[in-house]
Coordinates of C-alpha atoms in Angstrom, one line a residue:
X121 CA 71.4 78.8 -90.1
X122 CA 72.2 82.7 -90.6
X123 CA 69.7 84.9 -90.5
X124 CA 69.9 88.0 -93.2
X125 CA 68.0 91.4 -93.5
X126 CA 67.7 93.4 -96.2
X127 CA 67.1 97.0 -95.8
X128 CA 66.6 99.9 -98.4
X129 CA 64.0 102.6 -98.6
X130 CA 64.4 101.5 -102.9
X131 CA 61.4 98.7 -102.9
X132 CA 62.8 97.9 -106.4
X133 CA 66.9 97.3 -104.9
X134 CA 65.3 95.9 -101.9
X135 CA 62.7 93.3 -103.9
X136 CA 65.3 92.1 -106.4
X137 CA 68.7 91.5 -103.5
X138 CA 65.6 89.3 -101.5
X139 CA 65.1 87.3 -104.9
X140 CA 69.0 87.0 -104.9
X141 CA 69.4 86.0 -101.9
X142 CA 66.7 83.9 -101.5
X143 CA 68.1 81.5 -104.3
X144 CA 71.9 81.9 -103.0
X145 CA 72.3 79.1 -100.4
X146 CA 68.9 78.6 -99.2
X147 CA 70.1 76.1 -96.2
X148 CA 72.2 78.3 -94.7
X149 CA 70.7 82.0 -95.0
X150 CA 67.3 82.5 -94.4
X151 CA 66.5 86.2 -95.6
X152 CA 64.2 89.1 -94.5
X153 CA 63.5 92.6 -95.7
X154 CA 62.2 96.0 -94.7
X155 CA 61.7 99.0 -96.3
X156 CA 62.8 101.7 -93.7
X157 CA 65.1 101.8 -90.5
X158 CA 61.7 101.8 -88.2
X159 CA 61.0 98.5 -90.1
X160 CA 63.8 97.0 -89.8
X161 CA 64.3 98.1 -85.9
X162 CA 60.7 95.8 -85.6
X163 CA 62.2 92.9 -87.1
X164 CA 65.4 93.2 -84.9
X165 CA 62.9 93.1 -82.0
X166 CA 61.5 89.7 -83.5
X167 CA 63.8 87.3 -84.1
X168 CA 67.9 87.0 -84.1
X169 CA 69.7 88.6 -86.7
X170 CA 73.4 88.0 -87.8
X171 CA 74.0 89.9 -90.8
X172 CA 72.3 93.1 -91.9
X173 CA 72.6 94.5 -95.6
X174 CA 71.4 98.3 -95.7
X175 CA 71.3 101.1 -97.6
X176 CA 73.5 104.5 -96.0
X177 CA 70.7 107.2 -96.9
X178 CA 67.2 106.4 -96.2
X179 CA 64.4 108.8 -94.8
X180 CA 64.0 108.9 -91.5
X181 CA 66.7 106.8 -89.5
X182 CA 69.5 105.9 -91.8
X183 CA 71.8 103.3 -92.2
X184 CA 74.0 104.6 -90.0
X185 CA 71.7 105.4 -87.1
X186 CA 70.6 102.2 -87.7
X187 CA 74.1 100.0 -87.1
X188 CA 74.4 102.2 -83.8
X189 CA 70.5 100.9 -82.6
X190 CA 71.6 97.6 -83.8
X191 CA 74.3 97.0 -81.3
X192 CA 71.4 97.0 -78.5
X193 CA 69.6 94.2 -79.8
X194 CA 72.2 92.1 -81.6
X195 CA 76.0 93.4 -80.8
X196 CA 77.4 90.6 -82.5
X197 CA 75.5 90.9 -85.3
X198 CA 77.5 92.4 -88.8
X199 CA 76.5 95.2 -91.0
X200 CA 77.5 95.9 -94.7
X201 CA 76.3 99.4 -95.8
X202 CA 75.3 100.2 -99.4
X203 CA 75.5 103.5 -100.9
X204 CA 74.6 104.6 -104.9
X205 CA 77.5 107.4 -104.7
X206 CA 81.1 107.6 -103.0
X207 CA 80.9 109.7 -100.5
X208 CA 83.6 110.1 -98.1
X209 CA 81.7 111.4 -95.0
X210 CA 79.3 108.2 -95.3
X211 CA 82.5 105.9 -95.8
X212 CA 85.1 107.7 -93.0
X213 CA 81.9 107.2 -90.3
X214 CA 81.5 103.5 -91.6
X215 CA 84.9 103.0 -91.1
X216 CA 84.6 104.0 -87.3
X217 CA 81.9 101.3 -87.0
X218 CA 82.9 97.9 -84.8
X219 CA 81.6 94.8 -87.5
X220 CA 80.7 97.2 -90.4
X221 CA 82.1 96.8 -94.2
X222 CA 81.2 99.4 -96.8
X223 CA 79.9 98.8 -100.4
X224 CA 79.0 100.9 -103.7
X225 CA 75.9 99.6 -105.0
X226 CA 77.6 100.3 -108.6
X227 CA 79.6 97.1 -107.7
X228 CA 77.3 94.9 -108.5
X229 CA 75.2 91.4 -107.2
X230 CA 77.9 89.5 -107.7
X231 CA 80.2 91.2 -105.4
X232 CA 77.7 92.0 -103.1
X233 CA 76.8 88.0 -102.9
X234 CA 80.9 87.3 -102.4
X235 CA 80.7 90.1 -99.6
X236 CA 77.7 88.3 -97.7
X237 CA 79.5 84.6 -98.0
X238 CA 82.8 86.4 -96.6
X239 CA 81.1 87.8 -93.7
X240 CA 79.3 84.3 -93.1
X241 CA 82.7 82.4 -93.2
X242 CA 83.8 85.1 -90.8
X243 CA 81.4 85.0 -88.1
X244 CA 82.1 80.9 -88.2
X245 CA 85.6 81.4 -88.0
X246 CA 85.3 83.9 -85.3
X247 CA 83.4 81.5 -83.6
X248 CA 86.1 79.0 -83.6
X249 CA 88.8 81.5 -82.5
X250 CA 87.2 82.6 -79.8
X251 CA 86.2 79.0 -78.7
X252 CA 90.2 78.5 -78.9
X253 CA 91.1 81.4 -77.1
X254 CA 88.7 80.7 -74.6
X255 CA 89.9 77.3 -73.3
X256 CA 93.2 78.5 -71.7
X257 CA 90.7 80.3 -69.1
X258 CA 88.7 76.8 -68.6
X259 CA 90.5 75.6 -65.5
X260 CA 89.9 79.1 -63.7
X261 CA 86.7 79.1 -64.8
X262 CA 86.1 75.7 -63.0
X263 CA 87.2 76.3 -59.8
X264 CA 84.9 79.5 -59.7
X265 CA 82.4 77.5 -61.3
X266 CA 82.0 75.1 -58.0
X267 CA 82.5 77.7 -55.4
X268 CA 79.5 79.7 -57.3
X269 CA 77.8 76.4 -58.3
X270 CA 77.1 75.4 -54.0
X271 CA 76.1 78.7 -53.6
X272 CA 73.6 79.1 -55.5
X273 CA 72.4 75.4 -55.3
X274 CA 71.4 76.5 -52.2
X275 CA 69.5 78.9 -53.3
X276 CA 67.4 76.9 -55.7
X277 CA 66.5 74.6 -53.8
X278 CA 65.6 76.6 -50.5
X279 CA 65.1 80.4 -51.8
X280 CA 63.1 81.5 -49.4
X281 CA 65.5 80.7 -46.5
X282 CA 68.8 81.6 -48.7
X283 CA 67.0 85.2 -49.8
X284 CA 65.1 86.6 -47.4
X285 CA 68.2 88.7 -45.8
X286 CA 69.0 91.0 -49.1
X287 CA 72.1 92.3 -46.9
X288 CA 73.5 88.8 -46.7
X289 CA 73.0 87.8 -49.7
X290 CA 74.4 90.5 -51.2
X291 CA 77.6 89.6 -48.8
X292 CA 77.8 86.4 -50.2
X293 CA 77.3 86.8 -53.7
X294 CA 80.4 89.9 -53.6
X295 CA 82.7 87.7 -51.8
X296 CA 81.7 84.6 -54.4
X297 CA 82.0 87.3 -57.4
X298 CA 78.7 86.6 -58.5
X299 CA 77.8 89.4 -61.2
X300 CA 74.3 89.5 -60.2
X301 CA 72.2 91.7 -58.7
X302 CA 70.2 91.1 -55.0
X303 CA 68.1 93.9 -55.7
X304 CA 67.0 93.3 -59.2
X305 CA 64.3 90.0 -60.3
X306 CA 66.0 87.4 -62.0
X307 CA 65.3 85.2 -65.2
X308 CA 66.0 81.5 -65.3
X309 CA 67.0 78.9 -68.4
X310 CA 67.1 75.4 -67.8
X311 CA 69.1 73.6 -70.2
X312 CA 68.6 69.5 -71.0
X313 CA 72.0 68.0 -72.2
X314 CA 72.0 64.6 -74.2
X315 CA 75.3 63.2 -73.4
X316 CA 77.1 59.4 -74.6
X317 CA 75.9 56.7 -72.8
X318 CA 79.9 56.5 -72.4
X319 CA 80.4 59.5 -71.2
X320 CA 82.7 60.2 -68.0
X321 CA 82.0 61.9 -65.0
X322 CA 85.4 64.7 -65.6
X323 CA 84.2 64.4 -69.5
X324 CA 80.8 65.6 -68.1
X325 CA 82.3 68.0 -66.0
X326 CA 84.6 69.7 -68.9
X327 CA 81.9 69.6 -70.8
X328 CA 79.6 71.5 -68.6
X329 CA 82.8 74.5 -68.5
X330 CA 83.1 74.2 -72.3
X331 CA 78.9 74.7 -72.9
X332 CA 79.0 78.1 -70.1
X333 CA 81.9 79.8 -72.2
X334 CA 80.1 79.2 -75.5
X335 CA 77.2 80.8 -73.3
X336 CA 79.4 83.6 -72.5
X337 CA 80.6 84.5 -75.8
X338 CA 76.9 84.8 -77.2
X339 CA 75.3 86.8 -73.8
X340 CA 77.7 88.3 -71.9
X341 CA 77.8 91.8 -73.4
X342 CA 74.0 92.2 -73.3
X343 CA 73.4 89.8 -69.5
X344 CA 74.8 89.4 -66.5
X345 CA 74.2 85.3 -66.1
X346 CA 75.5 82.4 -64.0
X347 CA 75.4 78.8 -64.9
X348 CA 75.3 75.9 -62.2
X349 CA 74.5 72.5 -62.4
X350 CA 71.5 71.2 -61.0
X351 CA 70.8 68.0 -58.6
X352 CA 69.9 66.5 -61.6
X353 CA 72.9 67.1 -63.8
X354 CA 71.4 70.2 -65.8
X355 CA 72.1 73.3 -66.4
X356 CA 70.3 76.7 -64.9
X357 CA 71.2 79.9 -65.4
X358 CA 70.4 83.1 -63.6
X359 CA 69.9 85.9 -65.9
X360 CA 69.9 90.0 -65.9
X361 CA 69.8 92.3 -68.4
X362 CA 72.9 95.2 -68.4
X363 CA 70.6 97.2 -69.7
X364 CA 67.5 96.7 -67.9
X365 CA 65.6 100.1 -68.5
X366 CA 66.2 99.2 -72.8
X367 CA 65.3 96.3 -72.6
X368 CA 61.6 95.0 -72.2
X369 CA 60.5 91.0 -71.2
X370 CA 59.5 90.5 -74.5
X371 CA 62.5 91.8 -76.2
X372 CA 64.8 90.1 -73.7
X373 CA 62.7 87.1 -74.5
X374 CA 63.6 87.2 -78.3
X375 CA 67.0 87.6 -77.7
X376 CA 67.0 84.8 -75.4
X377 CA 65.2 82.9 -77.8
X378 CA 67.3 83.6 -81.1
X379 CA 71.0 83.5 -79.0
X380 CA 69.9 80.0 -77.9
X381 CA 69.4 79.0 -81.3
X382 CA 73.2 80.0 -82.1
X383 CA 74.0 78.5 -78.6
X384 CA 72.8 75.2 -79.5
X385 CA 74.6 75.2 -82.7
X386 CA 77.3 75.7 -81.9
X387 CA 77.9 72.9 -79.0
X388 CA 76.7 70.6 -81.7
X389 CA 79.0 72.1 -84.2
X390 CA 82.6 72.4 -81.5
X391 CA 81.4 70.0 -79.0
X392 CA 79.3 67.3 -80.5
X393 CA 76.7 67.8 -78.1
X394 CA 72.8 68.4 -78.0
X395 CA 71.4 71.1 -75.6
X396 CA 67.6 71.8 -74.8
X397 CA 66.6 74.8 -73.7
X398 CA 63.9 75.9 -71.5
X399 CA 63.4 79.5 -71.1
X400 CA 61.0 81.4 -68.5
X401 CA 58.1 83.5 -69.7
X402 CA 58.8 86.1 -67.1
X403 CA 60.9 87.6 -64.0
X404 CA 61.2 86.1 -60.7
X405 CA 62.0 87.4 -56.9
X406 CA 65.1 85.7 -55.7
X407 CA 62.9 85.1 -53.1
X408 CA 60.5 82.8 -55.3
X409 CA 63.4 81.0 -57.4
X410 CA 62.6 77.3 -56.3
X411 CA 58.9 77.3 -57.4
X412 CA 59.8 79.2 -60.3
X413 CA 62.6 75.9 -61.5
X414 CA 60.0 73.6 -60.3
X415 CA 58.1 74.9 -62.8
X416 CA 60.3 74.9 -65.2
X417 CA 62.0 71.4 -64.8
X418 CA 58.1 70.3 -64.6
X419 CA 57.6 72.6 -68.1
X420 CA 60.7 70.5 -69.8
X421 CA 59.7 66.8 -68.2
X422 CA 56.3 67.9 -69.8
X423 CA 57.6 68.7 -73.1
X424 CA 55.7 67.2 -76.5
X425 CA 58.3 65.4 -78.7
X426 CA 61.9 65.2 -77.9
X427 CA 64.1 67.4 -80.4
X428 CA 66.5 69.4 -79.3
X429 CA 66.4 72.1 -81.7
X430 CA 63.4 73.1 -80.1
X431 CA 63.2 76.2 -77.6
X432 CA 60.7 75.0 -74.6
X433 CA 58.7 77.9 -73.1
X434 CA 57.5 77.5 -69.5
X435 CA 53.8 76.2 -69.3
X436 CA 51.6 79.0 -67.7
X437 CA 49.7 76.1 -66.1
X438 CA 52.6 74.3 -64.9
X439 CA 51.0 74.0 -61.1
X440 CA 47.7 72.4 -61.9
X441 CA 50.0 69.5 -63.5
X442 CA 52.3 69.1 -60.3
X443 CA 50.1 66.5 -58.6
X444 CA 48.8 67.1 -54.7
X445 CA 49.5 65.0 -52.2
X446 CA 52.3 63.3 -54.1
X447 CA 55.3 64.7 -52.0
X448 CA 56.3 61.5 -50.3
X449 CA 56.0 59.5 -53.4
X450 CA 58.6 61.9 -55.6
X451 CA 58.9 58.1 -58.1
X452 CA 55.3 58.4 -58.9
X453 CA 55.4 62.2 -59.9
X454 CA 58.8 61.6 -61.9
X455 CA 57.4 58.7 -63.7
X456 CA 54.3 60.7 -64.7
X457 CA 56.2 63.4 -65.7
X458 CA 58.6 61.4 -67.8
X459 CA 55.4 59.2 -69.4
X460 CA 53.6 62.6 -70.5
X461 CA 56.8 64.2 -72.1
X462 CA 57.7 61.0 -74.2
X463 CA 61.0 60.6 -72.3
X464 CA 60.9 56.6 -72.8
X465 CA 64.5 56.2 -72.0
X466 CA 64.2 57.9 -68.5
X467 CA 60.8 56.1 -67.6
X468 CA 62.3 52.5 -68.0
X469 CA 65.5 53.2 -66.1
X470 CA 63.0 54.9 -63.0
X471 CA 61.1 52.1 -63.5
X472 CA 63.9 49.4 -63.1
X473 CA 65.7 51.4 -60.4
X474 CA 62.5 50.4 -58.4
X475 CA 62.1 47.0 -59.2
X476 CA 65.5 46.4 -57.8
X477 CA 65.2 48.4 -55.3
X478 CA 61.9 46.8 -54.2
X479 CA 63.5 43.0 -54.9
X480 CA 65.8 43.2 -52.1
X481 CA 62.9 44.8 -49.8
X482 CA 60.4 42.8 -47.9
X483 CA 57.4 41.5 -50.0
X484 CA 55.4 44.7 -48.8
X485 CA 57.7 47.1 -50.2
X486 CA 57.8 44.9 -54.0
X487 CA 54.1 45.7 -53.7
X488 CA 54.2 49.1 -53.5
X489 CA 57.0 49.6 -55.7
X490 CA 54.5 47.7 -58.3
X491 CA 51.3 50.2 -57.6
X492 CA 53.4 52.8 -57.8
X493 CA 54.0 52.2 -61.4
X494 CA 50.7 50.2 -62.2
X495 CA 49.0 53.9 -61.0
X496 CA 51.0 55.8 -63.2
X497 CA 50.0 53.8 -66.0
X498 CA 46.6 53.3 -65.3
X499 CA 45.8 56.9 -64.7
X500 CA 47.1 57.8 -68.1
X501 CA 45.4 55.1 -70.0
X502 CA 42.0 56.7 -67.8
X503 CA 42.9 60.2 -68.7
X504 CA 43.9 59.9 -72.1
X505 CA 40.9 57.4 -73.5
X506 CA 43.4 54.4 -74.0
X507 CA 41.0 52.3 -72.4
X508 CA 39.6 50.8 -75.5
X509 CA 43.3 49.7 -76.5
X510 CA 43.8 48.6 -73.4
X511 CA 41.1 46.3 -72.5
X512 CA 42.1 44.7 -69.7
X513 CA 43.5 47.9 -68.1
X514 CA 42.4 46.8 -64.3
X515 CA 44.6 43.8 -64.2
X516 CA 47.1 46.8 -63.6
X517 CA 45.3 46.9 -60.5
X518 CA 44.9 43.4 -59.4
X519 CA 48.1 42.0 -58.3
X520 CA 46.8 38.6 -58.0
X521 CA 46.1 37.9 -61.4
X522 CA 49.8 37.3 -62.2
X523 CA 51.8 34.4 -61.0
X524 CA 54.5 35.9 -59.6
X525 CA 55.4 39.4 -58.7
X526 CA 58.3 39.4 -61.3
X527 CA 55.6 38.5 -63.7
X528 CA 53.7 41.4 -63.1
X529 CA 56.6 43.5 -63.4
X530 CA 57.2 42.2 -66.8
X531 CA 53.4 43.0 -67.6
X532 CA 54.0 46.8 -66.5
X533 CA 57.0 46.8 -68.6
X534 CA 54.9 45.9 -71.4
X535 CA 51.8 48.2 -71.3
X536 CA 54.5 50.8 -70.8
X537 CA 56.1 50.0 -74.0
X538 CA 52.9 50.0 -76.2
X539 CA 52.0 53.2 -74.6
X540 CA 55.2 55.0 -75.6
X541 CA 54.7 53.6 -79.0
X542 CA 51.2 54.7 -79.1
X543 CA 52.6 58.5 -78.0
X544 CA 55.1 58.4 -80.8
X545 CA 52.7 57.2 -83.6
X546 CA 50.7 60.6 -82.0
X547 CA 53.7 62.5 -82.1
X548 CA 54.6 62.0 -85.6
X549 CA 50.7 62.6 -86.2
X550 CA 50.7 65.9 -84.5
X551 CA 54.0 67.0 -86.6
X552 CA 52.3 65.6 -89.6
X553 CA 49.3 67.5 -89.0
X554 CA 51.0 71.1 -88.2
X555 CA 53.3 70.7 -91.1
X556 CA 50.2 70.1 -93.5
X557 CA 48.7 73.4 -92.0
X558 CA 52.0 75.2 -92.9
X559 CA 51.8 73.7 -96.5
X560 CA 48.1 74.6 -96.9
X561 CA 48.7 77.8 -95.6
X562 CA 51.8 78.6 -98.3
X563 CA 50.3 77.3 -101.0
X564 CA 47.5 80.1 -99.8
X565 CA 49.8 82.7 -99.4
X566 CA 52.4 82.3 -102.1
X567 CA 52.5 86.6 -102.6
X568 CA 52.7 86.7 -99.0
X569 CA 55.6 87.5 -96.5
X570 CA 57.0 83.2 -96.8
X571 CA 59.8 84.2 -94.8
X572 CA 60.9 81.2 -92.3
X573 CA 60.3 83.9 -89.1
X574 CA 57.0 84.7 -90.5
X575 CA 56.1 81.1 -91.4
X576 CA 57.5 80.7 -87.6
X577 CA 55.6 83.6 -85.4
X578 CA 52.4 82.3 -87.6
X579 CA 52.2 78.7 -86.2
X580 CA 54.3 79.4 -83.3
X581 CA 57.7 77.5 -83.7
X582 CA 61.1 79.0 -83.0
X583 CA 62.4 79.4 -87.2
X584 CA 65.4 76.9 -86.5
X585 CA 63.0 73.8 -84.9
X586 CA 60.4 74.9 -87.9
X587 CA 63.2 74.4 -90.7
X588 CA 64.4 70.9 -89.1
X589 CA 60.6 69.7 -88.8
X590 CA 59.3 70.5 -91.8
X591 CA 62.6 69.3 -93.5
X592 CA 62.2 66.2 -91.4
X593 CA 58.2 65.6 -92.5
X594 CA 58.6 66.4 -96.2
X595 CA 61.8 65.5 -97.2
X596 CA 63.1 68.8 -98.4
X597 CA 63.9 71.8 -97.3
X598 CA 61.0 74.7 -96.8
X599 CA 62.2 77.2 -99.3
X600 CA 62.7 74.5 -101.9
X601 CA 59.0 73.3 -100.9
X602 CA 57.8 76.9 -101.7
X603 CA 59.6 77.4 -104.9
X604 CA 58.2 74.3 -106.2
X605 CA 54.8 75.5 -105.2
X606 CA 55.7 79.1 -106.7
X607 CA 56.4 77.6 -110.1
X608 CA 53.3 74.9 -110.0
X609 CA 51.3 78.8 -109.7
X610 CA 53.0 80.5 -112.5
X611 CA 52.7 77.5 -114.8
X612 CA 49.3 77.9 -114.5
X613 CA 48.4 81.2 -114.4
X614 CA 51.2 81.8 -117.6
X615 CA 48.5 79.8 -119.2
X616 CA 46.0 82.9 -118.9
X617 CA 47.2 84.8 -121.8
X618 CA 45.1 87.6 -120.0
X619 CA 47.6 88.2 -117.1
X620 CA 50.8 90.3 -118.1
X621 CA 54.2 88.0 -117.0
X622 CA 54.4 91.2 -114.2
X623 CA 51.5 90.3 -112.8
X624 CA 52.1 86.9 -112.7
X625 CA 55.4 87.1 -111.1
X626 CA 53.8 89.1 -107.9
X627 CA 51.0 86.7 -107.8
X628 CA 53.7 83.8 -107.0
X629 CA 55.4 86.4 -104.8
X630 CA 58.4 87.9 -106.6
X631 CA 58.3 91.7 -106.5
X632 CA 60.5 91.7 -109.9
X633 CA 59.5 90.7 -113.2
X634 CA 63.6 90.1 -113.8
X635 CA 63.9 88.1 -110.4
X636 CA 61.0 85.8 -111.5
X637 CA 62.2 85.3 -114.9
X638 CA 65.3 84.3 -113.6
X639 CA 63.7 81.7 -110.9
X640 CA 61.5 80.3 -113.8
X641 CA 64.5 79.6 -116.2
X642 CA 66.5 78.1 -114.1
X643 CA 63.7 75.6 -112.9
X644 CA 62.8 75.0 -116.2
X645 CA 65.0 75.8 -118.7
X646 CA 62.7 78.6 -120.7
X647 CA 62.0 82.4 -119.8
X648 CA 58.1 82.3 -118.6
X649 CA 57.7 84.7 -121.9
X650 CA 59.3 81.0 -124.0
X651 CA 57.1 78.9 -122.0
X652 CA 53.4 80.8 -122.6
X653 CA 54.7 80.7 -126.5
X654 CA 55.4 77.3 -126.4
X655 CA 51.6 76.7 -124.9
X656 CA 50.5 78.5 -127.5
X657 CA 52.2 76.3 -130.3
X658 CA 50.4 73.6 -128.5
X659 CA 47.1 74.6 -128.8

């Protein structure tokens, strides 16, 4: 989904292109507005945006100080300026502009619509272009890719050891042109990839190349970054800003957040893959790099529900979840942390990599590979009042009360399974739940901001994951959802011959009387002026 803002010191202009918009391809744009450069410099510093439409002369900072702020938030985002006269000043400067197109507001909606849907098809298509172009460097790209990758393996795993000598370290990481900085604290993303049960190990591996260059073609004129693969088979990046003194942690952190929106759609789009994110809250010392992934990998094992559209953020209470005195028994702490983030698939393979590993063991070692797992279990059924499903729960406990140890195994396998179905019966509750929130709070709210980033920030969801949820719960797609909760409004408050049709159209949200009448004909056939009459014939 593209991400458009409208922006025009006109409230009138601005109000009616949103209507316009709005109803133009509602599952591909979703649309903002502002009425000023300052306001549309705050929305820029909220959320991703791809495609800005804005007037040339505005109070204050104008259109075209505004394309040249744009570029440090969004450089790949495009820009079509508006203008009510032709003026060739405003139109020789646009010209000099790098993703800029120029329009005369005399030209109408209807060219202004076919304008938007050419720049959409562009930034695809340049998409595709570049991925092309791109692939001839794959193979260079690879063999840098390991040399890197060991390097700074090492340091994630032991960055204390690897960092403490700045001098070295920046040795190695000029002889392993590493475009990072010693000096400077660093940001980490960890990234979850779902690949084919079927999938090779060189498939992996070309894979892995493919997903960093799609990476680079999104960050790399804003970060420095370096993507390795992890013990584990994920990716982690090491990120720094270019511009580190005009860039703050939260504004880095919505860039991050909105770019890995485009990221992941794009490997689903040219690669048929699905790519989880999970992005740090803050800054590290190289120094402090393995707690910092620790915490991270611990965040995304942790995570509620298992889509990938969905942007994890690093718990701040990560460590109080890492249990103590668990190091020497790394299977219990995986298998917790796979049975409280929902990850079924992983838990069952864990689970029979130790039965088999116990099975050729001595009859000791099957016994502890069995309380290993019975604890796990039985400390969430404690922790998260299961109990009363499970009644018997402290036959988990009491090895004796099966018949054979491969029995009990079976029985673990088992409680395990109705747990996980128990969580997902919760899950789908809890997405039930928020979604009913967001529908109680729209139908609240319908002359409110109903904007899919402001619907988003409110009940704190990254727009993207908010769109697929809610469009998974309900069946249809958000805007549609408030549209038919728009005209359920104006139905009934046409029905107060007392309110003027203007006043009903801003009740239900549209600033225009003529963008509203539009809206309400087309959904049901009669201008809302024909529908109030036609209430009054009934009477």
């Amino acid at each position: 989904m593209f991400r458009l803002l409208i922006v025009d010191d006109e409230e009138i202009i601005t109000d009616a292109l949103y209507d316009v918009f709005c109803e133009l391809m509602p599952e591909q744009l979703d649309v903002c507005k502002a009425y000023s450069g300052e306001e549309a410099l705050d929305w820029m510093s909220r959320t991703r945006i791809d495609i800005v439409l804005t007037d040339i002369s505005m109070p204050g900072l104008s259109g075209l100080q505004l394309v040249e702020r744009i570029q440090d938030y969004w450089p790949r985002c495009k820009v079509i300026l508006l203008t009510g006269y032709n003026n060739f000043e405003y139109i020789y400067k646009a010209m000099q502009m790098h993703h800029v197109r120029y329009l005369l507001k005399t030209e109408g909606f209807e060219k202004i619509k076919e304008t938007v849907r050419k720049v959409i098809k562009e930034i695809k298509q340049s998409h595709l272009e570049q991925y092309l172009l791109e692939q001839t460097d794959e193979q260079r790209l690879g063999y840098e890719f390991v040399a890197q990758g060991d390097f700074m393996r090492h340091v994630l795993e032991r960055s204390t050891l690897a960092c403490e000598d700045k001098l070295r370290l920046t040795s190695e990481f000029e002889q392993l042109n590493i475009s990072l900085h010693p000096m400077e604290d660093v940001y980490l993303v960890l990234a979850n990839i779902e690949y084919s049960p079927k999938t090779s190990y060189s498939q992996r591996s070309n894979t892995l190349v493919r997903v960093r260059l799609i990476w680079d073609q999104h960050l790399y004129k804003q970060l420095h970054s370096i993507g390795i693969v992890d013990r584990y088979g994920g990716l982690v990046w090491f990120v720094q800003s270019r511009h580190s003194h005009q860039r703050t942690l939260s504004q880095l952190f919505k860039y991050m957040e909105g770019s890995l929106e485009l990221i992941q759609e794009e490997c689903l789009d040219s690669l048929d893959l699905k790519i989880q994110f999970t992005i740090s809250t803050d800054f590290t010392q190289w120094e402090n790099i393995t707690k910092k992934y620790e915490k991270l990998r611990q965040s995304q094992l942790l995570r509620v529900g298992g889509d990938y559209r969905e942007i994890l953020k690093e718990y701040a209470d990560t460590d109080k979840n890492v249990k103590s005195g668990m190091q020497s028994y790394q299977k219990i702490e995986l298998l917790t942390s796979y049975l409280e983030g929902n990850r079924e698939k992983e838990f069952f393979i864990e689970v029979k990599e130790i039965h088999s590993y116990a099975e050729c063991r001595h009859y000791s070692q099957m016994m502890e590979g069995y309380f290993s797992i019975a604890l796990v279990l039985y400390s969430f059924i404690q922790s998260n009042g299961l109990d009363k499903t499970f009644l018997n729960t402290d036959k988990l406990l009491k090895l004796d009360e099966h018949s054979y140890l491969s029995e009990g195994y079976d029985y673990l396998n088992e409680v395990a399974k109705e747990i996980f179905r128990q969580k997902q019966n919760e899950s789908k509750d809890r997405a039930s739940l928020m979604i009913d929130r967001i529908t109680l709070y729209i139908e609240d709210n319908l002359s409110a901001d109903l904007s899919l980033v402001r619907l988003a920030e409110i009940h704190f969801f990254n727009p993207s994951y908010l769109s697929h949820l809610f469009k998974q719960e309900k069946g249809i797609n958000l805007s549609e959802y408030i549209d038919r909760c728009r005209l359920r409004k104006a139905k009934d408050l046409l029905q107060n011959g007392n309110l003027k049709i203007r006043e009903v159209s801003q009740l239900v949200g549209y600033h225009t009387a003529h963008s509203f009448t539009r809206f309400f004909k087309k959904s049901t056939g009669q201008t809302p002026k024909e529908y109030r009459e036609g209430l009054s014939q009934m009477l």
